């Protein structure tokens, strides 16, 4: 067995769970949702992620329960397949290949078609669906604008200002149009559709927040509709309850509205659900509702309008902060919902909690300028958290606040300690904590041309044990704007970059020790080396240069021309990761500051530019890795794409089995062969390969038996005799082996007897010669054969005859 390791890029979490409406199992125990190229299964009681249905190679675009089996679910994907799953056990049952051949006239205009696909019934696991029929050649790309009517008799779909109803039996389409605006200036474009489960009624949502109920649409000229209005903005989703007694609606207001069907404007509200509501779905018995929200969240609601569970994914919002690791919980920390920081577990792919930084109610209204968290940093122990929140794009309207948060052991969370409203006179660019465990210091740089050092001080007025933060030093350099700052590993040095110049300061005396100004271009990233490479300082510039200085000699150690979009040091090793974007793809280079050549290179990591990355410490060190993957021993490197999906570099062990040709290659041997070989070496001496009995060879029957799902196999009694027979050695084979062994033993005995007789003959010849040299006559071949035959003859009967004589 030969073990090798390979470093691969693996998607590890963060995918959207709000792309499509979630579905609830028939027994209301599970919630299923599309998430990237898989389907995630959650528990409605514990809100825990149970498992994923993995097998698609592209984005899952829709899911639906199997009407014939409530334990199965269909999933369709952009990879051109429809797959049937057993979502309880996570087993793939069948794959339907759906092939579309589209002829685009204008590539700049993408047209969406509505096609009916007949899924053939077949015992094979992979089947190609060939029966396709086009329903409409131009539909809305929004799936919420398509819905099936009463018992699947018709399908309704809307696009822009036109509603279409297609009847499957008649194979006829009826169309209804609205004007762009009415006399009151309303926007009438369709945004979503829902069909009543029992009546011929279609509910449509519109951009102006109105809901229309359409009836008599079987006749083009006699159709009617009624209007209901509560939402002040576009209606995002509509859904009837299974019995059709209520209509659920949701929008940007984050309020779930329940309209009583046929009762006019009677309605109920469930407010403050979080982000804007994107989808609403119900269970088959109507006891549970599910809402999907813009903050990548699914809310489970009882029919009594009481929230009973929240499934929170990675909040999909703009990320302004760097990716950080909480030293205490080892959770990933970054921007969450507006005004918050989210703590996210990468190991479990689960949202832990939100920390409210702004501490103001967020108003969900487009174009409204509100506070956002733009900077955050932890100290080395995780006792302190520094945040910067700002509002206003222009300098004249800019507002920003620097806050220091202390960790509270009692509440197991961070509590606001100090608020500084005038930390600088202009926008804060960067900040970092000192890396010393003895003293804690925070340094901030701003566009006002200054950097400031903040330290803790005792509260002399209250004379309490609490401490607050105050400014300890203000520094600048020739009125240049500082761009970045970084502490050395032991906090004895502070590096602050001022455009093209790097200044080195002593935090103890605040003395300017030296300046480094060799690299052309404004310094973009700045970091010190770690451990044995702590004497090096690494920086990247806007002129696409990566430079390394030796601080003992204050000289440039080496430099190379490369466009680095993100420079990320590993705090637990000497390794530094550099993401380089060129030729429309990103490459990764891992190096040590004392060596200009990279330790590891990975080409074409992704097609996007990487701006967010972090090293995550391992719980256990990774051993037995190749030299090319040793940089992953202590930490794992994660990076975030523009689609808010996390990927990491994982060391994958490749095990190659070296199997003797005389050994049977069966699935059981692959599992137990190594253990069997070790036992044979310990218990028995080595034998030639020819002495080994022929083992039963692996068969297709055994392979199918081991790889077929248990629930689709025949009864065990049917398979038992066939399976046991395939493992046994046939009688003819045993007899042949026994006869061959007897022949080999007889041949060995003959050879042994011949050798003994030849030795006796040679001894008699030597005695007969004595001192006289005589020439012994040579026997012919026929005489030799006759002599051998005589020697083999059994003359024991003569001994009995002689003994019987008197």
CSV table of N, CA, C and O in Angstrom, one decimal, residues 176-240:
chain,number,residue,atom,x,y,z
A,176,UNK,N,-53.6,37.3,-20.8
A,176,UNK,CA,-54.3,38.5,-20.2
A,176,UNK,C,-53.2,39.5,-20.0
A,176,UNK,O,-52.2,39.2,-19.4
A,177,UNK,N,-53.5,40.8,-20.3
A,177,UNK,CA,-52.5,41.8,-20.2
A,177,UNK,C,-53.0,43.0,-19.3
A,177,UNK,O,-54.2,43.2,-19.2
A,178,UNK,N,-52.0,43.7,-18.7
A,178,UNK,CA,-52.3,44.9,-17.9
A,178,UNK,C,-51.5,46.0,-18.5
A,178,UNK,O,-50.5,45.8,-19.2
A,179,UNK,N,-52.0,47.2,-18.2
A,179,UNK,CA,-51.2,48.4,-18.6
A,179,UNK,C,-50.0,48.6,-17.7
A,179,UNK,O,-50.0,48.1,-16.6
A,180,UNK,N,-49.0,49.3,-18.2
A,180,UNK,CA,-47.8,49.5,-17.4
A,180,UNK,C,-48.1,50.3,-16.1
A,180,UNK,O,-47.6,50.0,-15.1
A,181,UNK,N,-49.0,51.3,-16.2
A,181,UNK,CA,-49.4,52.1,-15.1
A,181,UNK,C,-50.8,52.4,-15.2
A,181,UNK,O,-51.4,52.5,-16.3
A,182,UNK,N,-51.5,52.7,-14.1
A,182,UNK,CA,-52.9,53.1,-14.1
A,182,UNK,C,-52.9,54.6,-13.9
A,182,UNK,O,-51.9,55.3,-13.9
A,183,UNK,N,-54.1,55.1,-13.7
A,183,UNK,CA,-54.3,56.5,-13.5
A,183,UNK,C,-53.6,57.0,-12.2
A,183,UNK,O,-53.2,58.2,-12.1
A,184,UNK,N,-53.4,56.1,-11.2
A,184,UNK,CA,-52.8,56.5,-10.0
A,184,UNK,C,-51.3,56.3,-10.0
A,184,UNK,O,-50.6,56.5,-9.0
A,185,UNK,N,-50.7,55.9,-11.1
A,185,UNK,CA,-49.3,55.7,-11.3
A,185,UNK,C,-48.8,54.4,-10.7
A,185,UNK,O,-47.6,54.3,-10.4
A,186,UNK,N,-49.7,53.4,-10.6
A,186,UNK,CA,-49.2,52.2,-10.0
A,186,UNK,C,-48.4,51.4,-11.0
A,186,UNK,O,-48.6,51.5,-12.2
A,187,UNK,N,-47.5,50.5,-10.5
A,187,UNK,CA,-46.7,49.7,-11.4
A,187,UNK,C,-47.3,48.3,-11.4
A,187,UNK,O,-47.3,47.6,-10.3
A,188,UNK,N,-47.7,47.9,-12.5
A,188,UNK,CA,-48.5,46.7,-12.6
A,188,UNK,C,-47.8,45.4,-13.1
A,188,UNK,O,-48.4,44.4,-13.3
A,189,UNK,N,-46.5,45.5,-13.2
A,189,UNK,CA,-45.7,44.3,-13.6
A,189,UNK,C,-45.8,43.2,-12.6
A,189,UNK,O,-45.9,43.4,-11.4
A,190,UNK,N,-45.9,41.9,-13.2
A,190,UNK,CA,-46.1,40.8,-12.4
A,190,UNK,C,-44.8,40.4,-11.7
A,190,UNK,O,-43.7,40.5,-12.3
A,191,UNK,N,-44.8,40.0,-10.4
A,191,UNK,CA,-43.7,39.6,-9.6
A,191,UNK,C,-43.7,38.2,-9.1
A,191,UNK,O,-42.7,37.5,-8.9
A,192,UNK,N,-45.0,37.6,-8.9
A,192,UNK,CA,-45.1,36.2,-8.4
A,192,UNK,C,-46.5,35.8,-8.7
A,192,UNK,O,-47.4,36.5,-9.0
A,193,UNK,N,-46.7,34.4,-8.6
A,193,UNK,CA,-48.0,33.8,-8.9
A,193,UNK,C,-48.2,32.6,-8.0
A,193,UNK,O,-47.3,31.9,-7.6
A,194,UNK,N,-49.5,32.4,-7.6
A,194,UNK,CA,-49.9,31.2,-6.8
A,194,UNK,C,-51.3,30.8,-7.3
A,194,UNK,O,-52.1,31.7,-7.6
A,195,UNK,N,-51.5,29.5,-7.4
A,195,UNK,CA,-52.8,29.0,-7.9
A,195,UNK,C,-53.6,28.3,-6.7
A,195,UNK,O,-53.0,27.6,-5.9
A,196,UNK,N,-54.9,28.6,-6.6
A,196,UNK,CA,-55.7,28.0,-5.6
A,196,UNK,C,-55.7,26.4,-5.8
A,196,UNK,O,-55.9,26.0,-6.9
A,197,UNK,N,-55.6,25.6,-4.7
A,197,UNK,CA,-55.6,24.2,-4.9
A,197,UNK,C,-56.9,23.6,-5.3
A,197,UNK,O,-56.9,22.4,-5.8
A,198,UNK,N,-58.0,24.2,-5.0
A,198,UNK,CA,-59.3,23.6,-5.3
A,198,UNK,C,-60.2,24.4,-6.3
A,198,UNK,O,-60.9,23.9,-7.1
A,199,UNK,N,-60.1,25.8,-6.3
A,199,UNK,CA,-60.9,26.6,-7.1
A,199,UNK,C,-60.0,27.1,-8.3
A,199,UNK,O,-58.8,27.1,-8.3
A,200,UNK,N,-60.8,27.5,-9.4
A,200,UNK,CA,-60.1,28.1,-10.5
A,200,UNK,C,-59.8,29.6,-10.2
A,200,UNK,O,-60.6,30.5,-10.6
A,201,UNK,N,-58.8,29.8,-9.4
A,201,UNK,CA,-58.4,31.2,-9.0
A,201,UNK,C,-56.9,31.3,-9.0
A,201,UNK,O,-56.2,30.4,-8.5
A,202,UNK,N,-56.4,32.4,-9.6
A,202,UNK,CA,-55.0,32.6,-9.7
A,202,UNK,C,-54.7,33.9,-8.9
A,202,UNK,O,-55.3,35.0,-9.2
A,203,UNK,N,-53.8,33.9,-8.0
A,203,UNK,CA,-53.3,35.1,-7.2
A,203,UNK,C,-52.0,35.6,-7.8
A,203,UNK,O,-51.1,34.8,-8.0
A,204,UNK,N,-51.9,36.8,-8.1
A,204,UNK,CA,-50.7,37.4,-8.7
A,204,UNK,C,-50.2,38.6,-7.8
A,204,UNK,O,-51.1,39.4,-7.4
A,205,UNK,N,-48.9,38.7,-7.7
A,205,UNK,CA,-48.3,39.8,-7.0
A,205,UNK,C,-47.7,40.8,-8.0
A,205,UNK,O,-47.3,40.4,-9.1
A,206,UNK,N,-47.6,42.1,-7.6
A,206,UNK,CA,-47.2,43.1,-8.5
A,206,UNK,C,-46.1,44.0,-7.9
A,206,UNK,O,-46.0,44.0,-6.6
A,207,UNK,N,-45.5,44.8,-8.7
A,207,UNK,CA,-44.4,45.7,-8.2
A,207,UNK,C,-44.9,46.8,-7.3
A,207,UNK,O,-44.2,47.3,-6.4
A,208,UNK,N,-46.2,47.2,-7.4
A,208,UNK,CA,-46.7,48.3,-6.5
A,208,UNK,C,-47.2,47.7,-5.2
A,208,UNK,O,-47.8,48.5,-4.4
A,209,UNK,N,-47.1,46.4,-4.9
A,209,UNK,CA,-47.5,45.9,-3.7
A,209,UNK,C,-48.9,45.3,-3.7
A,209,UNK,O,-49.4,44.8,-2.7
A,210,UNK,N,-49.6,45.4,-4.8
A,210,UNK,CA,-51.0,44.9,-4.9
A,210,UNK,C,-51.0,43.4,-5.2
A,210,UNK,O,-50.1,42.8,-5.8
A,211,UNK,N,-52.1,42.8,-4.8
A,211,UNK,CA,-52.4,41.4,-5.0
A,211,UNK,C,-53.7,41.3,-5.8
A,211,UNK,O,-54.7,41.8,-5.3
A,212,UNK,N,-53.7,40.6,-6.9
A,212,UNK,CA,-54.9,40.4,-7.8
A,212,UNK,C,-55.3,39.0,-7.8
A,212,UNK,O,-54.5,38.1,-7.9
A,213,UNK,N,-56.6,38.7,-7.6
A,213,UNK,CA,-57.2,37.4,-7.7
A,213,UNK,C,-58.0,37.3,-9.0
A,213,UNK,O,-59.0,38.0,-9.2
A,214,UNK,N,-57.5,36.4,-9.9
A,214,UNK,CA,-58.1,36.3,-11.2
A,214,UNK,C,-59.0,35.1,-11.2
A,214,UNK,O,-58.7,34.0,-10.7
A,215,UNK,N,-60.2,35.3,-11.9
A,215,UNK,CA,-61.2,34.2,-12.0
A,215,UNK,C,-61.8,34.3,-13.5
A,215,UNK,O,-61.6,35.2,-14.2
A,216,UNK,N,-62.5,33.2,-13.8
A,216,UNK,CA,-63.1,33.0,-15.2
A,216,UNK,C,-62.0,33.2,-16.3
A,216,UNK,O,-62.3,33.8,-17.3
A,217,UNK,N,-60.8,32.7,-16.0
A,217,UNK,CA,-59.8,32.9,-17.0
A,217,UNK,C,-59.9,31.8,-18.1
A,217,UNK,O,-59.0,31.8,-19.0
A,218,UNK,N,-60.9,31.0,-18.0
A,218,UNK,CA,-61.1,30.0,-19.1
A,218,UNK,C,-61.6,30.7,-20.4
A,218,UNK,O,-61.3,30.3,-21.5
A,219,UNK,N,-62.3,31.8,-20.2
A,219,UNK,CA,-62.8,32.6,-21.3
A,219,UNK,C,-62.0,33.9,-21.3
A,219,UNK,O,-62.0,34.7,-20.3
A,220,UNK,N,-61.4,34.2,-22.4
A,220,UNK,CA,-60.5,35.3,-22.6
A,220,UNK,C,-61.3,36.7,-22.3
A,220,UNK,O,-60.7,37.6,-21.7
A,221,UNK,N,-62.5,36.8,-22.8
A,221,UNK,CA,-63.2,38.0,-22.7
A,221,UNK,C,-64.0,38.2,-21.4
A,221,UNK,O,-64.4,39.3,-21.1
A,222,UNK,N,-64.2,37.1,-20.6
A,222,UNK,CA,-65.1,37.2,-19.5
A,222,UNK,C,-64.3,37.1,-18.2
A,222,UNK,O,-64.9,36.9,-17.1
A,223,UNK,N,-63.0,37.2,-18.2
A,223,UNK,CA,-62.2,37.1,-17.0
A,223,UNK,C,-62.5,38.3,-16.1
A,223,UNK,O,-62.8,39.4,-16.5
A,224,UNK,N,-62.3,38.1,-14.8
A,224,UNK,CA,-62.4,39.2,-13.8
A,224,UNK,C,-61.3,39.0,-12.8
A,224,UNK,O,-60.7,38.0,-12.6
A,225,UNK,N,-61.0,40.1,-12.1
A,225,UNK,CA,-60.0,40.1,-11.0
A,225,UNK,C,-60.4,41.1,-9.9
A,225,UNK,O,-61.0,42.1,-10.2
A,226,UNK,N,-60.1,40.8,-8.7
A,226,UNK,CA,-60.2,41.7,-7.5
A,226,UNK,C,-58.9,42.0,-7.0
A,226,UNK,O,-57.9,41.3,-7.1
A,227,UNK,N,-58.8,43.2,-6.3
A,227,UNK,CA,-57.5,43.7,-5.9
A,227,UNK,C,-57.5,43.8,-4.4
A,227,UNK,O,-58.4,44.3,-3.8
A,228,UNK,N,-56.4,43.4,-3.8
A,228,UNK,CA,-56.1,43.6,-2.3
A,228,UNK,C,-54.7,44.2,-2.2
A,228,UNK,O,-53.8,43.9,-2.9
A,229,UNK,N,-54.6,45.1,-1.2
A,229,UNK,CA,-53.4,45.9,-1.1
A,229,UNK,C,-53.0,46.1,0.4
A,229,UNK,O,-53.8,46.6,1.1
A,230,UNK,N,-51.8,45.7,0.7
A,230,UNK,CA,-51.2,46.1,2.0
A,230,UNK,C,-49.7,46.4,1.8
A,230,UNK,O,-49.2,47.4,2.5
A,231,UNK,N,-49.0,45.6,1.1
A,231,UNK,CA,-47.5,45.8,0.9
A,231,UNK,C,-47.2,47.2,0.3
A,231,UNK,O,-47.9,47.6,-0.7
A,232,UNK,N,-46.2,47.9,0.8
A,232,UNK,CA,-45.9,49.2,0.2
A,232,UNK,C,-44.9,49.1,-0.9
A,232,UNK,O,-44.5,50.1,-1.5
A,233,UNK,N,-44.3,47.9,-1.1
A,233,UNK,CA,-43.4,47.7,-2.2
A,233,UNK,C,-43.7,46.4,-2.9
A,233,UNK,O,-44.8,45.8,-2.6
A,234,UNK,N,-42.9,45.9,-3.7
A,234,UNK,CA,-43.2,44.7,-4.5
A,234,UNK,C,-43.5,43.5,-3.7
A,234,UNK,O,-42.9,43.3,-2.6
A,235,UNK,N,-44.5,42.7,-4.1
A,235,UNK,CA,-44.8,41.4,-3.5
A,235,UNK,C,-43.8,40.4,-4.0
A,235,UNK,O,-43.8,40.1,-5.2
A,236,UNK,N,-43.0,39.8,-3.1
A,236,UNK,CA,-42.0,38.8,-3.6
A,236,UNK,C,-42.6,37.4,-3.7
A,236,UNK,O,-42.1,36.6,-4.6
A,237,UNK,N,-43.5,37.0,-2.9
A,237,UNK,CA,-44.0,35.6,-2.9
A,237,UNK,C,-45.4,35.5,-2.5
A,237,UNK,O,-45.9,36.3,-1.7
A,238,UNK,N,-46.1,34.5,-3.0
A,238,UNK,CA,-47.5,34.2,-2.7
A,238,UNK,C,-47.6,32.7,-2.5
A,238,UNK,O,-46.9,31.9,-3.2
A,239,UNK,N,-48.5,32.2,-1.6
A,239,UNK,CA,-48.7,30.8,-1.4
A,239,UNK,C,-50.0,30.5,-0.7
A,239,UNK,O,-50.3,31.2,0.3
A,240,UNK,N,-50.8,29.6,-1.3
A,240,UNK,CA,-52.1,29.2,-0.7
A,240,UNK,C,-51.8,28.1,0.3
A,240,UNK,O,-50.9,27.3,0.1
